[in-house]
XYZ file of C-alpha atoms in Angstrom:
171
model
C 0.000 0.000 0.000
C 2.807 2.521 0.493
C 3.398 2.509 -3.274
C -0.263 3.351 -3.944
C -0.008 6.274 -1.495
C 3.143 7.517 -3.268
C 1.377 7.416 -6.628
C -1.695 9.156 -5.148
C 0.515 11.977 -3.856
C 1.957 12.480 -7.363
C -1.456 12.902 -9.017
C -2.470 16.429 -9.922
C -5.966 17.643 -8.897
C -7.531 16.756 -12.263
C -6.116 13.235 -12.165
C -7.321 12.867 -8.582
C -10.817 13.859 -9.695
C -10.617 11.231 -12.431
C -9.419 8.602 -9.934
C -12.146 9.510 -7.433
C -14.723 9.176 -10.219
C -13.340 5.745 -11.093
C -13.590 4.678 -7.458
C -17.201 5.942 -7.313
C -17.992 3.876 -10.440
C -16.548 0.836 -8.650
C -18.673 1.658 -5.592
C -21.769 1.889 -7.814
C -20.973 -1.525 -9.239
C -20.630 -2.987 -5.733
C -23.980 -1.447 -4.710
C -25.541 -2.955 -7.826
C -23.970 -6.294 -7.016
C -25.274 -6.285 -3.457
C -28.705 -4.897 -4.345
C -29.568 -7.333 -7.078
C -28.363 -10.464 -5.304
C -25.341 -11.248 -7.410
C -26.151 -9.580 -10.709
C -23.693 -6.694 -11.015
C -24.802 -3.774 -13.104
C -22.707 -2.107 -15.777
C -19.662 -4.347 -15.617
C -18.111 -2.728 -18.699
C -18.191 0.634 -16.905
C -16.370 -1.008 -14.003
C -13.716 -2.386 -16.364
C -13.238 1.084 -17.872
C -12.863 2.613 -14.408
C -10.285 -0.019 -13.492
C -8.432 0.678 -16.753
C -8.234 4.401 -15.920
C -6.933 3.625 -12.433
C -4.315 1.258 -13.846
C -3.199 3.841 -16.410
C -2.816 6.498 -13.716
C -0.917 4.040 -11.526
C 1.435 3.042 -14.329
C 2.003 6.682 -15.304
C 3.514 7.509 -11.914
C 4.827 4.120 -10.832
C 8.596 4.416 -10.332
C 9.436 1.023 -11.829
C 7.531 1.438 -15.093
C 8.649 2.931 -18.375
C 5.913 2.417 -20.938
C 5.722 3.849 -24.428
C 2.066 4.777 -24.780
C 0.423 4.689 -28.232
C -1.216 8.079 -27.574
C -0.935 10.783 -24.925
C -2.165 9.511 -21.565
C -4.765 12.303 -21.097
C -6.283 11.364 -24.458
C -6.430 7.672 -23.530
C -8.102 8.499 -20.217
C -10.532 10.865 -21.941
C -11.630 8.227 -24.451
C -12.080 5.562 -21.765
C -13.919 8.014 -19.498
C -16.204 9.030 -22.358
C -17.121 5.413 -23.041
C -17.740 4.773 -19.337
C -19.914 7.898 -19.097
C -21.956 6.826 -22.107
C -22.472 3.332 -20.677
C -23.377 4.721 -17.251
C -25.896 7.092 -18.810
C -27.448 4.247 -20.803
C -27.613 2.126 -17.650
C -29.277 4.943 -15.738
C -31.839 5.492 -18.498
C -32.526 1.760 -18.595
C -33.216 1.595 -14.856
C -35.349 4.725 -14.971
C -37.418 3.195 -17.789
C -37.879 -0.065 -15.950
C -38.738 1.644 -12.678
C -35.781 0.216 -10.776
C -37.463 0.937 -7.441
C -39.009 -2.532 -7.485
C -35.686 -4.156 -6.632
C -34.318 -4.626 -3.138
C -34.929 -1.158 -1.564
C -34.183 0.495 -4.889
C -30.518 -0.507 -4.762
C -30.366 -0.961 -8.504
C -31.460 2.609 -9.238
C -29.111 3.908 -6.527
C -26.276 1.924 -8.098
C -27.099 3.364 -11.517
C -27.117 6.904 -10.110
C -23.843 6.398 -8.234
C -22.237 4.920 -11.352
C -23.436 7.831 -13.482
C -22.096 10.379 -10.976
C -18.732 8.593 -10.843
C -18.571 8.448 -14.622
C -19.344 12.170 -14.829
C -16.503 12.899 -12.385
C -14.145 10.715 -14.411
C -15.118 12.433 -17.637
C -14.841 15.947 -16.181
C -11.402 15.302 -14.651
C -10.150 13.658 -17.843
C -11.507 16.495 -19.988
C -9.786 19.115 -17.831
C -6.490 17.231 -17.981
C -6.768 16.821 -21.742
C -7.479 20.528 -22.198
C -4.239 21.408 -20.405
C -2.062 18.946 -22.273
C -3.578 18.735 -25.743
C -1.178 19.556 -28.575
C -1.699 22.752 -30.479
C -3.467 22.148 -33.757
C -1.955 23.913 -36.766
C -4.122 26.355 -38.666
C -5.545 24.741 -41.758
C -5.994 26.483 -45.092
C -9.403 24.873 -45.435
C -10.708 26.105 -42.107
C -14.272 27.324 -41.963
C -13.364 30.664 -40.410
C -12.424 33.327 -42.967
C -9.014 34.857 -42.721
C -8.814 38.588 -42.123
C -8.312 40.745 -45.222
C -4.774 41.889 -45.927
C -3.795 45.313 -44.600
C -3.915 48.146 -47.158
C -0.536 49.362 -48.386
C 0.980 52.196 -46.426
C 0.729 55.711 -47.905
C 3.980 56.983 -49.409
C 5.859 59.479 -47.245
C 5.455 63.183 -48.132
C 8.118 64.562 -50.421
C 10.967 66.427 -48.746
C 10.759 70.231 -48.848
C 12.469 71.967 -51.744
C 15.788 73.628 -51.208
C 14.312 77.105 -51.906
C 11.778 76.748 -49.081
C 13.813 77.945 -46.126
C 11.498 80.475 -44.491
C 9.711 77.840 -42.307
C 6.306 79.066 -43.491
C 3.691 76.748 -44.996
C 3.527 76.756 -48.774
C 1.106 79.197 -50.314
């Protein structure tokens, strides 16, 4: 456990929010497991939450040097987006079925907890991605029009003639 605490201390606030969301998704799965007598709800969302936690752990683990196929914030954002979509679909499903008929409404509570955790994961991942995303180059085919070119500068006034030495304006 000391290694987990070391990794937790290295996480920035956005990554901590993502990790807390993943833990809330896991808690929602456990509530669903306990409330429906062995039938866990939204297992794919749980696997996504575990994947995000593992990625964050491996990012800061001192003994690991992994070449990632994409930037880590992008990977976490994609996984968090999928988990959020699945949690939302699970919540809608339980709301349609009237999940209050199960054991003290544990299934609907699990769906709500999972959806809240997924939203936290997605929000933390989105914030982290926004800070670390690469700058996109301006494209010639962009939909925004480019500003018109500046008009040419006016030529400078001609120098005064040599015979004009009285410092009065010309007549």
